[in-house]
Coordinates of C-alpha atoms and ligand atoms in Angstrom, one line a residue:
X764 CA -35.6 -10.1 2.9
X765 CA -34.0 -12.9 0.8
X766 CA -33.0 -15.9 2.9
X767 CA -29.9 -17.6 1.6
X768 CA -29.8 -20.8 3.7
X769 CA -30.5 -22.5 0.5
X770 CA -33.7 -24.4 0.2
X771 CA -31.9 -26.4 -2.4
X772 CA -28.7 -26.9 -0.4
X773 CA -28.3 -30.5 0.9
X774 CA -29.9 -30.7 4.3
X775 CA -26.8 -32.5 5.5
X776 CA -24.9 -29.2 5.7
X777 CA -23.7 -28.2 9.2
X778 CA -20.9 -25.8 10.2
X779 CA -18.6 -28.9 10.6
X780 CA -19.7 -30.9 7.5
X781 CA -16.7 -29.6 5.5
X782 CA -14.6 -31.9 7.7
X783 CA -15.8 -34.9 5.6
X784 CA -14.5 -33.3 2.3
X785 CA -11.0 -33.3 0.9
X786 CA -9.2 -30.1 2.1
X787 CA -6.2 -28.3 0.6
X788 CA -3.8 -25.7 2.0
X789 CA -4.1 -26.3 5.7
X790 CA -1.1 -26.0 8.1
X791 CA 0.2 -29.2 9.6
X792 CA -0.7 -28.4 13.2
X793 CA 1.9 -30.3 15.2
X794 CA -0.7 -30.9 18.0
X795 CA -4.2 -31.3 16.6
X796 CA -5.7 -31.4 20.1
X797 CA -4.2 -28.0 20.9
X798 CA -5.6 -26.7 17.6
X799 CA -9.1 -27.9 18.5
X800 CA -8.8 -26.4 22.0
X801 CA -8.0 -23.0 20.5
X802 CA -10.9 -23.3 18.1
X803 CA -13.2 -24.0 21.0
X804 CA -12.0 -20.9 22.7
X805 CA -12.6 -18.8 19.5
X806 CA -16.1 -20.3 19.1
X807 CA -17.0 -18.6 22.5
X808 CA -15.8 -15.2 21.4
X809 CA -18.3 -12.5 20.1
X810 CA -18.9 -12.2 16.3
X811 CA -16.6 -9.7 14.5
X812 CA -19.3 -8.7 12.0
X813 CA -23.1 -8.9 12.1
X814 CA -25.7 -10.6 10.0
X815 CA -27.5 -7.3 9.1
X816 CA -24.2 -5.8 7.8
X817 CA -23.6 -9.0 5.7
X818 CA -27.1 -8.8 4.2
X819 CA -26.5 -5.1 3.4
X820 CA -23.4 -6.1 1.5
X821 CA -25.3 -8.8 -0.4
X822 CA -27.8 -6.1 -1.4
X823 CA -25.0 -3.8 -2.6
X824 CA -23.4 -6.6 -4.6
X825 CA -26.8 -7.4 -6.1
X826 CA -26.7 -3.8 -7.4
X827 CA -23.2 -4.5 -8.9
X828 CA -24.7 -7.7 -10.5
X829 CA -27.4 -5.6 -12.1
X830 CA -24.8 -3.2 -13.5
X831 CA -25.7 -0.3 -11.2
X832 CA -22.6 -0.2 -9.0
X833 CA -18.9 -0.9 -9.1
X834 CA -17.0 -3.1 -6.6
X835 CA -13.7 -1.8 -5.3
X836 CA -11.9 -4.4 -3.2
X837 CA -8.3 -3.9 -2.0
X838 CA -5.7 -4.2 0.7
X839 CA -2.6 -6.2 1.7
X840 CA -1.7 -9.5 0.2
X841 CA -1.4 -10.6 3.9
X842 CA -1.8 -8.6 7.1
X843 CA 1.0 -9.1 9.6
X844 CA 1.3 -9.0 13.4
X845 CA 4.3 -6.7 13.0
X846 CA 2.8 -4.0 10.7
X847 CA -0.2 -3.6 13.0
X848 CA -0.7 0.1 13.9
X849 CA -3.3 2.7 13.8
X850 CA -1.3 4.6 11.2
X851 CA -1.1 1.7 8.8
X852 CA -4.8 0.9 9.1
X853 CA -5.7 4.6 8.6
X854 CA -3.4 4.9 5.6
X855 CA -4.9 1.8 3.9
X856 CA -8.4 3.3 4.5
X857 CA -7.3 6.6 3.1
X858 CA -6.1 5.2 -0.1
X859 CA -9.2 3.1 -0.6
X860 CA -11.4 6.1 0.2
X861 CA -9.4 8.3 -2.3
X862 CA -9.8 5.6 -5.0
X863 CA -13.5 5.3 -4.3
X864 CA -14.0 9.1 -4.4
X865 CA -12.1 9.3 -7.8
X866 CA -14.3 6.5 -9.1
X867 CA -17.6 7.8 -7.8
X868 CA -16.9 11.4 -8.9
X869 CA -15.5 10.4 -12.3
X870 CA -18.0 7.7 -13.3
X871 CA -21.1 8.9 -11.3
X872 CA -21.5 5.3 -10.3
X873 CA -21.9 4.1 -6.6
X874 CA -18.9 2.2 -5.4
X875 CA -19.1 -0.7 -3.0
X876 CA -16.0 -0.5 -0.8
X877 CA -14.4 -3.6 0.6
X878 CA -11.0 -4.0 2.3
X879 CA -8.8 -7.0 2.3
X880 CA -8.5 -6.2 5.9
X881 CA -9.3 -7.3 9.5
X882 CA -8.8 -11.0 8.8
X883 CA -6.5 -11.5 5.8
X884 CA -3.9 -13.5 7.7
X885 CA -3.7 -16.9 5.9
X886 CA -1.9 -17.7 2.6
X887 CA -2.3 -20.5 0.1
X888 CA 1.1 -21.5 -1.3
X889 CA 2.1 -23.2 -4.5
X890 CA 4.5 -25.5 -2.6
X891 CA 3.9 -27.2 0.8
X892 CA 7.6 -26.7 1.7
X893 CA 10.4 -24.3 1.1
X894 CA 14.0 -25.4 0.6
X895 CA 17.0 -23.1 1.1
X896 CA 20.6 -24.3 1.0
X897 CA 19.5 -27.9 1.3
X898 CA 17.2 -27.2 4.3
X899 CA 13.5 -28.0 3.9
X900 CA 10.9 -26.4 6.2
X901 CA 7.1 -25.9 6.1
X902 CA 6.2 -23.1 3.7
X903 CA 5.2 -19.7 5.2
X904 CA 1.4 -19.8 5.4
X905 CA 0.7 -16.4 6.8
X906 CA 0.8 -15.2 10.5
X907 CA -2.4 -17.3 11.2
X908 CA -0.1 -20.3 11.0
X909 CA 3.6 -19.5 11.3
X910 CA 6.3 -16.9 10.9
X911 CA 8.1 -15.8 7.7
X912 CA 11.6 -16.3 9.2
X913 CA 13.3 -19.3 7.7
X914 CA 14.0 -21.2 11.0
X915 CA 12.5 -24.5 12.1
X916 CA 10.8 -22.9 15.2
X917 CA 9.4 -20.0 13.2
X918 CA 7.9 -22.2 10.5
X919 CA 6.3 -24.6 13.0
X920 CA 2.5 -23.9 12.9
X921 CA 1.3 -22.6 16.2
X922 CA -2.6 -22.6 16.7
X923 CA -2.4 -19.9 19.4
X924 CA -1.7 -17.5 16.5
X925 CA -5.4 -17.9 15.6
X926 CA -6.3 -16.2 18.8
X927 CA -4.0 -13.3 17.8
X928 CA -5.7 -13.2 14.4
X929 CA -9.0 -12.9 16.1
X930 CA -7.7 -10.1 18.5
X931 CA -6.0 -8.1 15.7
X932 CA -9.1 -8.5 13.5
X933 CA -11.3 -7.2 16.3
X934 CA -9.0 -4.2 17.0
X935 CA -8.6 -3.4 13.3
X936 CA -12.4 -3.5 12.8
X937 CA -12.9 -1.3 15.8
X938 CA -10.7 1.3 14.2
X939 CA -12.2 0.9 10.7
X940 CA -15.7 1.4 12.2
X941 CA -14.4 4.5 14.0
X942 CA -12.8 6.0 10.9
X943 CA -15.7 5.3 8.6
X944 CA -18.5 6.3 10.9
X945 CA -16.9 8.9 13.1
X946 CA -16.2 11.8 10.8
X947 CA -12.9 10.9 9.3
X948 CA -14.6 9.6 6.1
X949 CA -16.8 12.7 5.8
X950 CA -16.8 14.3 2.4
X951 CA -15.6 17.4 4.1
X952 CA -12.4 15.6 4.7
X953 CA -11.6 14.7 1.1
X954 CA -8.6 17.0 1.0
X955 CA -7.2 15.4 4.2
X956 CA -7.1 12.0 2.6
X957 CA -4.5 13.2 0.2
X958 CA -1.2 12.4 1.8
X959 CA 1.7 14.9 1.8
X960 CA 4.0 12.8 -0.4
X961 CA 1.2 12.4 -3.0
X962 CA 0.0 16.0 -3.1
X963 CA 2.6 17.4 -5.3
X964 CA 2.7 14.4 -7.7
X965 CA 0.7 14.6 -11.0
X966 CA -2.0 12.2 -9.6
X967 CA -2.0 14.0 -6.3
X968 CA -2.9 17.2 -8.2
X969 CA -5.6 15.5 -10.2
X970 CA -7.0 14.2 -6.9
X971 CA -7.0 17.7 -5.5
X972 CA -9.1 18.8 -8.4
X973 CA -11.6 16.1 -7.7
X974 CA -11.7 17.1 -4.1
X975 CA -12.2 20.7 -5.0
X976 CA -15.0 19.7 -7.4
X977 CA -16.7 17.9 -4.5
X978 CA -16.4 20.9 -2.2
X979 CA -17.9 23.0 -4.9
X980 CA -20.8 20.6 -5.5
X981 CA -21.6 20.4 -1.8
X982 CA -21.4 24.1 -1.4
X983 CA -23.6 24.7 -4.4
X984 CA -26.2 22.2 -3.1
X985 CA -26.3 23.8 0.3
X986 CA -26.5 27.3 -1.1
X987 CA -29.4 26.3 -3.3
X988 CA -31.2 24.9 -0.3
X989 CA -31.1 21.4 -1.8
X990 CA -29.8 19.9 1.4
X991 CA -27.2 17.3 1.6
X992 CA -28.0 14.0 3.3
X993 CA -25.8 14.4 6.5
X994 CA -25.4 10.7 7.1
X995 CA -24.4 10.0 3.5
X996 CA -22.0 12.9 3.4
X997 CA -20.3 12.1 6.7
X998 CA -20.1 8.3 6.9
X999 CA -18.9 5.6 4.5
X1000 CA -20.2 2.1 4.2
X1001 CA -17.1 -0.1 4.3
X1002 CA -16.9 -3.9 4.4
X1003 CA -14.2 -6.4 5.2
X1004 CA -13.1 -9.5 3.3
X1005 CA -10.4 -12.2 3.4
X1006 CA -9.3 -15.5 1.9
X1007 CA -11.2 -17.8 4.2
X1008 CA -8.6 -20.4 4.1
X1009 CA -8.2 -22.1 7.5
X1010 CA -11.6 -23.7 7.9
X1011 CA -11.2 -24.5 11.6
X1012 CA -11.0 -20.8 12.3
X1013 CA -13.9 -20.0 10.0
X1014 CA -16.0 -22.8 11.5
X1015 CA -15.4 -21.4 15.0
X1016 CA -16.7 -18.1 13.8
X1017 CA -20.0 -19.5 12.4
X1018 CA -23.2 -18.3 14.1
X1019 CA -26.9 -18.6 13.6
X1020 CA -28.7 -15.3 13.0
X1021 CA -31.5 -15.1 15.6
X1022 CA -33.6 -13.0 13.1
X1023 CA -33.6 -15.4 10.2
X1024 CA -32.2 -18.7 11.5
X1025 CA -29.6 -18.5 8.7
X1026 CA -26.0 -19.5 9.4
X1027 CA -23.4 -16.7 8.8
X1028 CA -19.7 -16.6 8.9
X1029 CA -19.1 -13.7 11.3
X1030 CA -15.3 -13.4 10.8
X1031 CA -15.8 -11.2 7.8
X1032 CA -18.5 -9.7 5.6
X1033 CA -17.2 -11.1 2.3
X1034 CA -15.1 -14.3 2.5
X1035 CA -13.5 -15.5 -0.7
X1036 CA -12.3 -18.9 -1.9
X1037 CA -8.9 -18.9 -3.5
X1038 CA -7.8 -20.3 -6.8
X1039 CA -6.2 -23.3 -5.1
X1040 CA -9.2 -24.2 -2.8
X1041 CA -12.1 -23.9 -5.2
X1042 CA -12.6 -27.6 -5.9
X1043 CA -16.4 -27.9 -6.1
X1044 CA -16.3 -31.1 -4.1
X1045 CA -13.7 -29.8 -1.6
X1046 CA -14.1 -28.7 1.9
X1047 CA -14.0 -24.9 1.2
X1048 CA -16.9 -25.0 -1.2
X1049 CA -18.8 -27.3 1.1
X1050 CA -18.4 -24.9 4.1
X1051 CA -19.3 -21.8 2.1
X1052 CA -22.3 -23.4 0.5
X1053 CA -24.1 -23.2 3.8
X1054 CA -23.5 -19.7 5.1
X1055 CA -25.5 -16.7 4.1
X1056 CA -22.5 -14.3 3.3
X1057 CA -21.9 -13.1 -0.2
X1058 CA -19.0 -15.3 -1.4
X1059 CA -16.1 -14.5 -3.7
X1060 CA -14.4 -17.2 -5.8
X1061 CA -11.2 -16.7 -7.7
X1062 CA -11.1 -18.1 -11.2
X1063 CA -7.7 -18.8 -12.8
X1064 CA -6.9 -19.3 -16.5
X1065 CA -7.6 -23.0 -16.4
X1066 CA -11.3 -22.7 -15.3
X1067 CA -13.6 -24.7 -17.4
X1068 CA -17.3 -24.1 -18.0
X1069 CA -18.1 -27.3 -16.2
X1070 CA -16.2 -26.1 -13.1
X1071 CA -18.1 -22.8 -13.3
X1072 CA -21.4 -24.6 -13.4
X1073 CA -20.4 -26.8 -10.5
X1074 CA -19.4 -23.8 -8.4
X1075 CA -22.7 -22.0 -9.2
X1076 CA -24.6 -25.2 -8.4
X1077 CA -22.9 -25.5 -5.0
X1078 CA -22.6 -21.9 -4.0
X1079 CA -25.6 -20.2 -5.5
X1080 CA -28.2 -22.8 -6.4
X1081 CA -31.0 -20.3 -6.0
X1082 CA -29.3 -17.9 -8.4
X1083 CA -29.5 -15.0 -6.0
X1084 CA -27.9 -11.8 -7.4
X1085 CA -25.1 -10.6 -5.1
X1086 CA -24.5 -14.0 -3.5
X1087 CA -21.6 -15.0 -5.8
X1088 CA -18.7 -13.0 -7.2
X1089 CA -16.3 -14.5 -9.6
X1090 CA -12.9 -12.8 -9.2
X1091 CA -11.0 -13.5 -12.4
X1092 CA -7.2 -13.7 -12.2
X1093 CA -6.0 -15.1 -15.5
X1094 CA -3.0 -13.0 -16.3
X1095 CA -2.6 -10.5 -19.1
X1096 CA -1.8 -13.1 -21.8
X1097 CA -4.6 -15.5 -21.1
X1098 CA -7.6 -13.4 -20.2
X1099 CA -8.4 -12.5 -23.8
X1100 CA -8.8 -16.1 -24.8
X1101 CA -10.0 -17.7 -21.6
X1102 CA -12.5 -15.3 -20.1
X1103 CA -15.0 -14.7 -23.0
X1104 CA -16.1 -18.4 -23.1
X1105 CA -16.9 -18.3 -19.4
X1106 CA -18.8 -15.1 -19.6
X1107 CA -20.8 -16.3 -22.6
X1108 CA -21.5 -19.6 -20.9
X1109 CA -22.7 -18.0 -17.7
X1110 CA -24.9 -15.6 -19.6
X1111 CA -26.4 -18.4 -21.7
X1112 CA -27.2 -20.3 -18.5
X1113 CA -28.6 -17.2 -16.8
X1114 CA -26.2 -17.4 -13.9
X1115 CA -26.5 -14.2 -11.8
X1116 CA -22.9 -13.4 -10.8
X1117 CA -20.7 -10.4 -10.3
X1118 CA -17.6 -10.4 -12.4
X1119 CA -14.6 -8.8 -10.8
X1120 CA -11.0 -8.5 -12.0
X1121 CA -7.9 -9.4 -10.0
X1122 CA -5.1 -8.2 -12.2
X1123 CA -2.4 -9.0 -9.6
X1124 CA -2.1 -12.7 -9.2
X1125 CA -1.8 -13.8 -12.8
X1126 CA 1.0 -11.3 -13.4
X1127 CA 3.6 -12.0 -10.8
X1128 CA 7.3 -12.8 -11.6
X1129 CA 10.6 -12.8 -9.9
X1130 CA 12.8 -9.8 -10.6
X1131 CA 16.6 -10.2 -11.3
X1132 CA 17.1 -8.8 -7.8
X1133 CA 15.2 -11.7 -6.3
X1134 CA 11.9 -10.1 -5.2
X1135 CA 8.5 -11.2 -6.4
X1136 CA 7.1 -8.3 -8.4
X1137 CA 4.5 -7.2 -10.9
X1138 CA 4.7 -4.7 -13.7
X1139 CA 2.2 -1.8 -13.7
X1140 CA 1.8 -2.2 -17.5
X1141 CA 0.9 -5.9 -17.1
X1142 CA -1.7 -5.0 -14.4
X1143 CA -3.2 -2.3 -16.6
X1144 CA -3.2 -4.6 -19.6
X1145 CA -5.3 -7.2 -17.8
X1146 CA -7.7 -4.6 -16.4
X1147 CA -8.0 -3.1 -19.9
X1148 CA -8.8 -6.5 -21.4
X1149 CA -11.3 -7.2 -18.7
X1150 CA -13.3 -4.1 -19.5
X1151 CA -13.0 -4.6 -23.3
X1152 CA -14.2 -8.2 -23.0
X1153 CA -17.3 -7.1 -21.0
X1154 CA -18.0 -4.3 -23.4
X1155 CA -17.9 -6.8 -26.3
X1156 CA -20.1 -9.3 -24.5
X1157 CA -22.6 -6.7 -23.3
X1158 CA -22.0 -7.7 -19.7
X1159 CA -21.0 -5.6 -16.7
X1160 CA -17.3 -5.3 -15.7
X1161 CA -18.4 -5.3 -12.0
X1162 CA -15.2 -4.5 -10.1
X1163 CA -11.6 -4.8 -9.3
X1164 CA -9.7 -6.7 -6.6
X1165 CA -6.3 -5.2 -5.9
X1166 CA -3.3 -5.7 -3.6
X1167 CA -2.3 -2.3 -2.3
X1168 CA -1.1 -0.3 0.6
X1169 CA -1.2 3.2 1.8
X1170 CA 2.5 3.4 2.1
X1171 CA 5.2 4.6 -0.4
X1172 CA 6.5 1.1 -0.9
X1173 CA 8.5 0.0 -3.9
X1174 CA 7.1 -3.5 -4.7
X1175 CA 5.5 -3.2 -8.2
X1176 CA 7.4 -1.9 -11.2
X1177 CA 6.6 1.1 -13.3
X1178 CA 3.5 3.3 -13.0
X1179 CA 3.4 6.6 -11.3
X1180 CA 6.8 7.2 -9.8
X1181 CA 8.3 4.8 -12.4
X1182 CA 9.7 2.3 -10.1
X1183 CA 12.6 0.3 -11.5
X1184 CA 14.1 -3.0 -10.6
X1185 CA 16.9 -1.3 -8.5
X1186 CA 14.2 0.6 -6.6
X1187 CA 12.7 -2.7 -5.4
X1188 CA 15.4 -2.9 -2.8
X1189 CA 14.5 0.5 -1.3
X1190 CA 11.1 -0.2 0.3
X1191 CA 10.1 -3.8 -0.2
X1192 CA 8.0 -4.6 2.8
X1193 CA 5.3 -7.1 1.9
X1194 CA 5.3 -10.4 3.7
X1195 CA 3.9 -12.1 0.6
X1196 CA 2.9 -10.6 -2.8
X1197 CA 3.9 -7.2 -4.1
X1198 CA 1.4 -4.4 -3.6
X1199 CA 0.6 -1.2 -5.5
X1200 CA 1.7 1.8 -3.4
X1201 CA -0.4 4.8 -2.7
X1202 CA 0.5 6.7 -5.9
X1203 CA 0.1 3.7 -8.1
X1204 CA -3.3 2.9 -6.5
X1205 CA -4.5 6.4 -7.1
X1206 CA -3.4 6.2 -10.7
X1207 CA -5.3 3.0 -11.2
X1208 CA -8.5 4.7 -9.9
X1209 CA -8.1 7.4 -12.6
X1210 CA -7.5 4.8 -15.3
X1211 CA -10.6 2.9 -14.1
X1212 CA -12.7 6.0 -14.6
X1213 CA -11.5 6.1 -18.2
X1214 CA -12.5 2.4 -18.7
X1215 CA -15.9 2.9 -17.1
X1216 CA -16.6 5.8 -19.5
X1217 CA -15.3 4.0 -22.6
Ligands
LIG1104 C1 -4.5 -13.7 -2.9 O1 -5.6 -13.1 -3.2 O2 -3.6 -13.3 -2.2 C2 -4.3 -15.1 -3.5 C3 -3.4 -15.9 -3.0 O3 -5.0 -15.3 -4.6 P1 -5.3 -16.6 -5.5 O4 -6.1 -17.5 -4.7 O5 -6.1 -16.0 -6.7 O6 -3.9 -17.1 -6.0
LIG1105 CO1 -1.6 -12.2 -3.0

């Protein structure tokens, strides 16, 4: 077993040492003592995920790093307290399982499945405040801090929300575990994951063909007496992830693993560091340098090779494959020029990292109707470039990181269903960034198969 608690990490690391580093993107808690009291309460709660699961994910990501697997990470931009129901969790899982099946069947490559789920409640913002009609209030920072409504009381950060984040994460995880381990994710259920409103669409029909192909393959294997691994066919390995933004909460969910003595963040399997909080000398990088989880780190278009080296030095000094995933989010116009130098540099230095593509966050704009949106064709353009660049460089396009939902929302333009600007008003439900709907997400999976084959 590889132990991460880095031999080369500064011995001064503790779960609280991030507090001595500059920190960005935290709520202005009106009563810091109340915030600390809540954190103390959370620190007494049971872990949400377990060290053994986290190590399993690290091994799976090491396979991605070696070019043997593909990482599929997706879910809401932000989970909310309002849209919390068994149905919405099930539908998000369904679409991720559908995408994973299409990818696995089409590319014959194992897919590591990770949700932006069970903890994705905090948002980094480009501005600290929001001004409407001359009134300035604290920006919406996600339900972990405040409420979206533009009212002074709603925008006032309330630390008790962190307790609700913990409770909702626990309940969500409980359902995710039941769905993925309890028969719902069985390969016998592949047809059932296709939702009614998708079934008669072109992509829904393509999916039915894949599902039928799987039925046939399983039936054939059984008839030939080849046997099908029952556990593999009836359960799915599924992991959680979130932007680990509010470090007080993350610190309160830091535990020592009794087996290895390593520290782990037990709020999620796969925490990531956002584009705005990845300062190599900042608090976020300091905190995550000391926990054994695999860590994601977003890289925007301005990332320099020096920054990349500094992040590797801080987050993966022992160069362990699977420990560090760079999630590239440069935008369709900048990726072609800005990603290749980073890949070449990392390769020359021998950095063992997973490269994943977030084609969402560099392609956002405001529609004439006022909503934040993204064009399907821009998203596809960035993904296409990401694959082409890796092919050119001889490196592995390791995965994708997508904002999506299981619902038939109308938040991103174009794609399957050809959503137009006037459609945006029909079902625009996200509390933050626009997500691919079920049909667009499935279409993306089919396109990815093409890219993986190319
Ligand atoms: C996000 O993933 O929702 C996000 C805010 O990303 P980034 O840090 O890349 O802007
Ligand atoms: Co987002």
